Tab-separated table of C-alpha atoms in Angstrom:
chain	number	residue	atom	x	y	z
S	87	ASP	CA	280.346	4.985	-50.909
S	88	PHE	CA	280.112	8.088	-48.704
S	89	SER	CA	278.408	6.127	-45.916
S	90	LEU	CA	281.685	4.215	-45.381
S	91	SER	CA	283.820	7.352	-45.007
S	92	VAL	CA	285.173	8.389	-41.617
S	93	GLU	CA	285.731	11.930	-40.370
S	94	ALA	CA	289.412	12.789	-40.048
S	95	ALA	CA	291.453	15.964	-39.580
S	96	MET	CA	294.211	14.742	-41.942
S	97	ALA	CA	294.755	12.073	-44.588
S	98	THR	CA	297.939	10.401	-45.733
S	99	ARG	CA	297.282	11.180	-49.400
S	100	PHE	CA	294.801	12.958	-51.657
S	101	VAL	CA	293.859	10.743	-54.615
S	102	SER	CA	293.559	12.204	-58.114
S	103	HIS	CA	292.055	9.988	-60.804
S	104	CYS	CA	289.471	9.626	-63.560
S	105	TRP	CA	286.260	7.907	-62.534
S	106	THR	CA	285.277	7.121	-66.100
S	107	GLU	CA	287.051	4.255	-67.765
S	108	PRO	CA	288.646	5.060	-71.123
S	109	GLY	CA	286.358	4.394	-74.082
S	110	ASP	CA	288.737	1.760	-75.412
S	111	TRP	CA	289.399	0.126	-72.008
S	112	ARG	CA	287.925	-3.297	-72.898
S	113	GLU	CA	289.657	-3.310	-76.287
S	114	ARG	CA	293.068	-2.600	-74.727
S	115	MET	CA	292.703	-4.470	-71.431
S	116	GLY	CA	290.265	-7.290	-72.259
S	117	LYS	CA	286.610	-7.836	-71.411
S	118	GLY	CA	287.375	-9.462	-68.055
S	119	CYS	CA	289.481	-6.566	-66.742
S	120	ASN	CA	287.414	-4.370	-64.409
S	121	TYR	CA	288.484	-0.694	-64.335
S	122	GLY	CA	287.386	-0.169	-60.721
S	123	GLU	CA	289.226	-3.265	-59.522
S	124	VAL	CA	292.415	-2.167	-61.278
S	125	LYS	CA	292.225	1.250	-59.598
S	126	ALA	CA	291.540	-0.331	-56.197
S	127	THR	CA	294.576	-2.586	-56.642
S	128	GLU	CA	296.763	0.381	-57.617
S	129	LEU	CA	295.614	2.229	-54.511
S	130	ALA	CA	296.342	-0.774	-52.281
S	131	TYR	CA	299.878	-0.933	-53.668
S	132	ALA	CA	300.281	2.812	-53.096
S	133	ALA	CA	299.233	2.330	-49.456
S	134	LEU	CA	301.727	-0.491	-49.023
S	135	ASP	CA	304.505	1.598	-50.605
S	136	ILE	CA	303.712	4.502	-48.259
S	137	LYS	CA	303.877	2.178	-45.279
S	138	LEU	CA	307.150	0.621	-46.444
S	139	GLN	CA	308.658	4.110	-46.725
S	140	GLY	CA	308.088	4.482	-42.995
S	141	GLU	CA	305.110	6.825	-43.000
S	142	ASN	CA	302.166	6.355	-40.672
S	143	THR	CA	303.704	3.773	-38.366
S	144	LEU	CA	300.994	3.971	-35.721
S	145	SER	CA	299.962	0.333	-35.407
S	146	GLY	CA	302.078	-1.368	-38.032
S	147	ASP	CA	298.930	-2.177	-40.031
S	148	TRP	CA	299.121	-0.358	-43.383
S	149	GLU	CA	295.473	-1.141	-44.126
S	150	LYS	CA	294.441	0.946	-41.108
S	151	ASP	CA	297.222	3.530	-40.829
S	152	VAL	CA	297.371	4.808	-44.422
S	153	THR	CA	294.370	6.978	-45.225
S	154	PHE	CA	293.201	8.462	-48.500
S	155	TRP	CA	290.908	11.343	-49.408
S	156	ILE	CA	288.950	10.086	-52.423
S	157	ASP	CA	286.311	12.428	-53.796
S	158	LYS	CA	283.648	9.855	-54.628
S	159	ALA	CA	283.894	8.345	-51.150
S	160	CYS	CA	284.411	11.610	-49.253
S	161	VAL	CA	281.890	13.815	-51.054
S	162	PRO	CA	278.238	12.793	-50.660
S	163	GLN	CA	277.354	12.185	-54.320
S	164	GLY	CA	274.116	13.809	-55.433
S	165	HIS	CA	273.587	15.502	-52.062
S	166	ALA	CA	272.713	19.183	-51.709
S	167	ILE	CA	276.086	19.890	-50.029
S	168	SER	CA	278.166	18.257	-52.808
S	169	LYS	CA	278.948	21.605	-54.453
S	170	GLU	CA	280.170	22.989	-51.117
S	171	TYR	CA	282.524	20.011	-50.703
S	172	ILE	CA	283.817	20.366	-54.266
S	173	GLY	CA	284.480	24.050	-53.584
S	174	ARG	CA	286.731	22.977	-50.706
S	175	ILE	CA	289.009	20.665	-52.699
S	176	GLU	CA	292.022	22.915	-52.074
S	177	GLU	CA	291.364	22.744	-48.324
S	178	PHE	CA	291.151	18.943	-48.476
S	179	ILE	CA	294.440	18.773	-50.411
S	180	LYS	CA	296.131	20.932	-47.752
S	181	ARG	CA	295.002	18.420	-45.117
S	182	CYS	CA	296.850	15.589	-46.858
S	183	ASN	CA	300.531	14.675	-46.576
S	184	GLY	CA	300.858	14.154	-50.329
S	185	LEU	CA	299.184	13.095	-53.534
S	186	VAL	CA	298.589	9.793	-55.322
S	187	VAL	CA	297.661	9.979	-59.003
S	188	LEU	CA	296.035	6.918	-60.572
S	189	LEU	CA	296.921	7.476	-64.211
S	190	SER	CA	295.226	6.040	-67.235
S	191	TRP	CA	295.849	7.041	-70.821
S	192	GLN	CA	292.899	9.478	-70.826
S	193	TYR	CA	293.841	11.227	-67.544
S	194	PHE	CA	295.036	14.433	-69.219
S	195	GLU	CA	292.175	14.672	-71.728
């Protein structure tokens, strides 16, 4: 949700992922397994790992210190300026200290 994003000069990591769940997600993972919740959990673990590696030790609170640039949250979806933001992806990546890739089996398709 873009309304929850916060302006920042830098981010700890740029997040690369697929927004669409694989067509056979429920068959492989079960009907009760929510794709979005799995990705959110993966991202939370990535944030904790980053913190444990000693990065972003501002307050000692990994939930506040580790920041991510996530397109769906950082680009106003459906807004007139969305194309401008998408055209600046390279600039956003340069303003991050690294990359987190949330892989699923259809990521490279």
